[in-house]
PDB file of C-alpha atoms in Angstrom:
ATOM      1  CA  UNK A   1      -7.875  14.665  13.353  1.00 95.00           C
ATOM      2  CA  UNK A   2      -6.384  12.636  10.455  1.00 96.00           C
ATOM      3  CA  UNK A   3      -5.247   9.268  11.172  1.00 97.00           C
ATOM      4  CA  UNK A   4      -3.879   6.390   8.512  1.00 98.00           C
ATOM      5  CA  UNK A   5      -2.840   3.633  10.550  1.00 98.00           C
ATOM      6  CA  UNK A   6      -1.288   0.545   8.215  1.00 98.00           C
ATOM      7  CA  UNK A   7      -1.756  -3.382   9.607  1.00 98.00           C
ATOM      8  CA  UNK A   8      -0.654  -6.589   8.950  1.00 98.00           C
ATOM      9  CA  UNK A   9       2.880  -6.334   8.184  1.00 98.00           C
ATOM     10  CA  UNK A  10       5.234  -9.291   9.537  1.00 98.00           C
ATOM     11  CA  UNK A  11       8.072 -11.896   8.462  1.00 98.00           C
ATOM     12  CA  UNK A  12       7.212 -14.236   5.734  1.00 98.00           C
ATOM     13  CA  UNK A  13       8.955 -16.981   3.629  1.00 98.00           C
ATOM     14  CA  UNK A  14       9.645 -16.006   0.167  1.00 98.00           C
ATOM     15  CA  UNK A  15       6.193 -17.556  -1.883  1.00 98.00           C
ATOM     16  CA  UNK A  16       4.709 -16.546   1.348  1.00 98.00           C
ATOM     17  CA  UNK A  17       1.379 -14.136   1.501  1.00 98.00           C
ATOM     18  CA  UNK A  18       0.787 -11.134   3.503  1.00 98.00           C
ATOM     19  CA  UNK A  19      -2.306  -8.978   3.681  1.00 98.00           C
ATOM     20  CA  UNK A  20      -1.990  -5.153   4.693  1.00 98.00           C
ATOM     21  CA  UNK A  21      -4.756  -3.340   6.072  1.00 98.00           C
ATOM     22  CA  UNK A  22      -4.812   0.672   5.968  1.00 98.00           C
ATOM     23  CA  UNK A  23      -8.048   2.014   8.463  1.00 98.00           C
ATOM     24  CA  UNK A  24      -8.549   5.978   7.579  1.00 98.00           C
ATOM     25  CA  UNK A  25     -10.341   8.287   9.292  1.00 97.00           C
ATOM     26  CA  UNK A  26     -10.771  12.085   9.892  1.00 96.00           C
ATOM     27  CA  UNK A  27     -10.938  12.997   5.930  1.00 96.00           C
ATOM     28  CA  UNK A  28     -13.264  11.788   3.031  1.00 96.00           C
ATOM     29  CA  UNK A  29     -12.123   8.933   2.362  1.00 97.00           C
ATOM     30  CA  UNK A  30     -14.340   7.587  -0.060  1.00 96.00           C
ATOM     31  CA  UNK A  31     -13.687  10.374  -2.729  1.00 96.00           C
ATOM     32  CA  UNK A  32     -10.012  10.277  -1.998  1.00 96.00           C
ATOM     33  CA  UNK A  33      -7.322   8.644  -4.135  1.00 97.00           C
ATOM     34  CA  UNK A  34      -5.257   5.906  -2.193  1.00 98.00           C
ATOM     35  CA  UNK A  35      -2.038   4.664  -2.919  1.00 98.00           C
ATOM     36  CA  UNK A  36       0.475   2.168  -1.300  1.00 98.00           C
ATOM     37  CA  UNK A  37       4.252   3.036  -1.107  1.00 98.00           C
ATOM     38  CA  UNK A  38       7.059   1.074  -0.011  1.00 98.00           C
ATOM     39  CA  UNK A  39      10.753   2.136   1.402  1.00 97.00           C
ATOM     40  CA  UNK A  40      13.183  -0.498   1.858  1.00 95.00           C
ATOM     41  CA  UNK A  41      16.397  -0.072   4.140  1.00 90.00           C
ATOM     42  CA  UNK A  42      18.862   2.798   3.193  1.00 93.00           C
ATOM     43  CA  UNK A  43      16.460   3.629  -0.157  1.00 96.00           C
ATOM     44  CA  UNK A  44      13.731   6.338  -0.981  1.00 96.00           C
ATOM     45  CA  UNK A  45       9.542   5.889  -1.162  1.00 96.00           C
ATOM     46  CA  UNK A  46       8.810   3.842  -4.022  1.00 97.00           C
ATOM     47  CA  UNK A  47       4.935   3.512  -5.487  1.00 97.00           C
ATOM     48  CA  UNK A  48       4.033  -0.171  -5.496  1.00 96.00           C
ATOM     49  CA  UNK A  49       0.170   0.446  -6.054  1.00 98.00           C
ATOM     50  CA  UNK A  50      -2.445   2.616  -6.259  1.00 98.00           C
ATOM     51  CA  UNK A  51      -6.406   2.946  -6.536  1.00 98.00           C
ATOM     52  CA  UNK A  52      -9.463   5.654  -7.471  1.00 97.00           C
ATOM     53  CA  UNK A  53     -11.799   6.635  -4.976  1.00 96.00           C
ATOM     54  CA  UNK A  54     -14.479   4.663  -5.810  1.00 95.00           C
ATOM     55  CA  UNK A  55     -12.152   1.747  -6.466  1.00 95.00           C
ATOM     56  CA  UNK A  56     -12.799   1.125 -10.313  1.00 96.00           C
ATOM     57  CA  UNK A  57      -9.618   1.897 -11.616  1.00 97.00           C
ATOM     58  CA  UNK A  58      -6.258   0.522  -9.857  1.00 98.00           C
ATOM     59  CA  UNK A  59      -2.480   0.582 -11.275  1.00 98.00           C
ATOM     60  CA  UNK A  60       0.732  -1.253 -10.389  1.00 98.00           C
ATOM     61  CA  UNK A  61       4.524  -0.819 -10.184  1.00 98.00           C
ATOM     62  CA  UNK A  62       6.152  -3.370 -12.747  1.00 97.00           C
ATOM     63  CA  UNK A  63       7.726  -5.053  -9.393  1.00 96.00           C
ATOM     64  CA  UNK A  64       4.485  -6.217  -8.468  1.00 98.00           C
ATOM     65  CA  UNK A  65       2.076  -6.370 -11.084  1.00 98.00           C
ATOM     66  CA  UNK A  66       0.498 -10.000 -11.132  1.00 98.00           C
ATOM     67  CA  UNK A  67       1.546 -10.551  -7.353  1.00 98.00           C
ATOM     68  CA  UNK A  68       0.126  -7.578  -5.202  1.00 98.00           C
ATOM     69  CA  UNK A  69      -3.553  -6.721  -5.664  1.00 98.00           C
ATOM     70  CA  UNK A  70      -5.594  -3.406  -3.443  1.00 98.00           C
ATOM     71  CA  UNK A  71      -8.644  -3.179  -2.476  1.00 98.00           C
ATOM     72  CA  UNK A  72     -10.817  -0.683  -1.171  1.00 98.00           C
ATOM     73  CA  UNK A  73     -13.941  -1.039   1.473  1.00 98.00           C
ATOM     74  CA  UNK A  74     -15.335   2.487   1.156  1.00 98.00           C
ATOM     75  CA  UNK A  75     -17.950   1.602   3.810  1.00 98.00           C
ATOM     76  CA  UNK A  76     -15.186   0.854   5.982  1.00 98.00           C
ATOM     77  CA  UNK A  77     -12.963   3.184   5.264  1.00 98.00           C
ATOM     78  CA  UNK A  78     -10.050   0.878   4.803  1.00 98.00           C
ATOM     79  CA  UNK A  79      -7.827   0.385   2.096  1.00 98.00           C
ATOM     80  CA  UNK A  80      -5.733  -3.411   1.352  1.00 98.00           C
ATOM     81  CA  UNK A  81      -2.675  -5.091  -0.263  1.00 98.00           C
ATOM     82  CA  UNK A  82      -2.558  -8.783  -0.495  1.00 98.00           C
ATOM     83  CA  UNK A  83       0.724  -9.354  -1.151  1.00 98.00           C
ATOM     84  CA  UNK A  84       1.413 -13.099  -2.739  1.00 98.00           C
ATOM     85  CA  UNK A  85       4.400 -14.728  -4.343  1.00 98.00           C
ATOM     86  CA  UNK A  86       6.514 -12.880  -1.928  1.00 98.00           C
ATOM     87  CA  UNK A  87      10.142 -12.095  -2.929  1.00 98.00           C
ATOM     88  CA  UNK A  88      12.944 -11.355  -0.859  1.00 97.00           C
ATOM     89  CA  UNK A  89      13.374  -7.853  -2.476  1.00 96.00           C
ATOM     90  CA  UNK A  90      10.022  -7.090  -1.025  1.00 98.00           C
ATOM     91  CA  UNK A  91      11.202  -6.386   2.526  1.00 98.00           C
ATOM     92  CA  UNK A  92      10.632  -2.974   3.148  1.00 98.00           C
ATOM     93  CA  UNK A  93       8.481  -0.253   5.140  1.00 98.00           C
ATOM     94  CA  UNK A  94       5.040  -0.761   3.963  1.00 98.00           C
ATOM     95  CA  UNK A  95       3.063   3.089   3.756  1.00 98.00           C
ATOM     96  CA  UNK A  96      -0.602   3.553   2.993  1.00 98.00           C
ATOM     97  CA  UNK A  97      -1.065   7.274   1.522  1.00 97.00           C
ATOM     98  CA  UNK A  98      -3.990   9.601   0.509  1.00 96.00           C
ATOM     99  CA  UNK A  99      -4.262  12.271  -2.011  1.00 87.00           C
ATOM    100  CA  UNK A 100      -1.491  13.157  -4.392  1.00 89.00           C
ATOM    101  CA  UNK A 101      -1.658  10.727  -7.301  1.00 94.00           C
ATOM    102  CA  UNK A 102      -2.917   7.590  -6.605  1.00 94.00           C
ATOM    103  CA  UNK A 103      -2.018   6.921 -10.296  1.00 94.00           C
ATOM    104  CA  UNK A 104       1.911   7.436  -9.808  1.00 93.00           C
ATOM    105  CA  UNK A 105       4.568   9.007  -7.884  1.00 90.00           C
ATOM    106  CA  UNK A 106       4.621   9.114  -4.141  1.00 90.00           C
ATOM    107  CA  UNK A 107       3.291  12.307  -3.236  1.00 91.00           C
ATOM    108  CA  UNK A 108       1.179  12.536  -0.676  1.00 91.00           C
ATOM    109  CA  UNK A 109      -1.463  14.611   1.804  1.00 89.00           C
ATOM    110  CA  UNK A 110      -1.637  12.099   4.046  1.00 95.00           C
ATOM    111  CA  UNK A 111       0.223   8.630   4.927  1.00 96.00           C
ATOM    112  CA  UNK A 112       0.509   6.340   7.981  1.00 97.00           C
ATOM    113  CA  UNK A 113       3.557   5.348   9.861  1.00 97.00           C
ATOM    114  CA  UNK A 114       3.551   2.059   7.730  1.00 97.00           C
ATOM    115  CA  UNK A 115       4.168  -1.274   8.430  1.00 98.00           C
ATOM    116  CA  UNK A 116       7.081  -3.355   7.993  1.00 98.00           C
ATOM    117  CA  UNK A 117       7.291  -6.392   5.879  1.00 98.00           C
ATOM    118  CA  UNK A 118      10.667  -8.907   6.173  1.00 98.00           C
ATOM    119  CA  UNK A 119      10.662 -11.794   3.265  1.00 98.00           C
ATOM    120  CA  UNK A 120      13.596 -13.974   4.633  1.00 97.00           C
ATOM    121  CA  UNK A 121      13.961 -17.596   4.784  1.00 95.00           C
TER     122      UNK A 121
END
């Protein structure tokens, strides 16, 4: 049985910091393509970030390039965003996703039930 289940979501200051965690199990994770999508309130999936399977190559929505960096811990299977410089337009649904692109778009073969993030003061 697949499962993607996304972590460390929560309500942050903006300039605040936020580290999501994405555990993966029940496909090959390691040689799988992950990517990070986003859907705020009332709006569609968005890609924020995405990352090869071995974790060499990574790529980054203009919105967050220079703020939001992922990770990958193959040996865990787990997949992270740490999330700094927080900004208000940030809040949204937080979705970890494998297969598809992990390059672009926000196709998917598998994603997680995500995890929300609010950026208030």
């Amino acid at each position: 049985e697949v499962q993607v289940v996304e972590s460390g979501g929560g309500s942050v200051q903006p300039g605040g910091s936020l580290r999501l965690s994405c555990a993966a199990s029940g496909f090959a994770f390691s040689v799988t393509g992950m990517k990070w999508v986003r859907q705020a309130p009332g709006k569609g999936l968005e890609y924020i970030s995405g990352i090869s399977s071995g974790g060499g190559s990574t790529n980054y929505a203009d919105s967050v390039k220079g703020r939001f960096t992922i990770s990958r811990d193959n040996a865990k299977n787990t997949l992270y965003l740490q999330m700094n410089s927080l900004k208000p337009e940030d809040t949204a649904m937080y979705i970890c996703a494998a297969g598809g692109n992990w390059y672009r778009g926000v196709e998917y073969g598998y994603r997680g039930q995500g995890t929300q993030v609010t950026v208030s003061s």
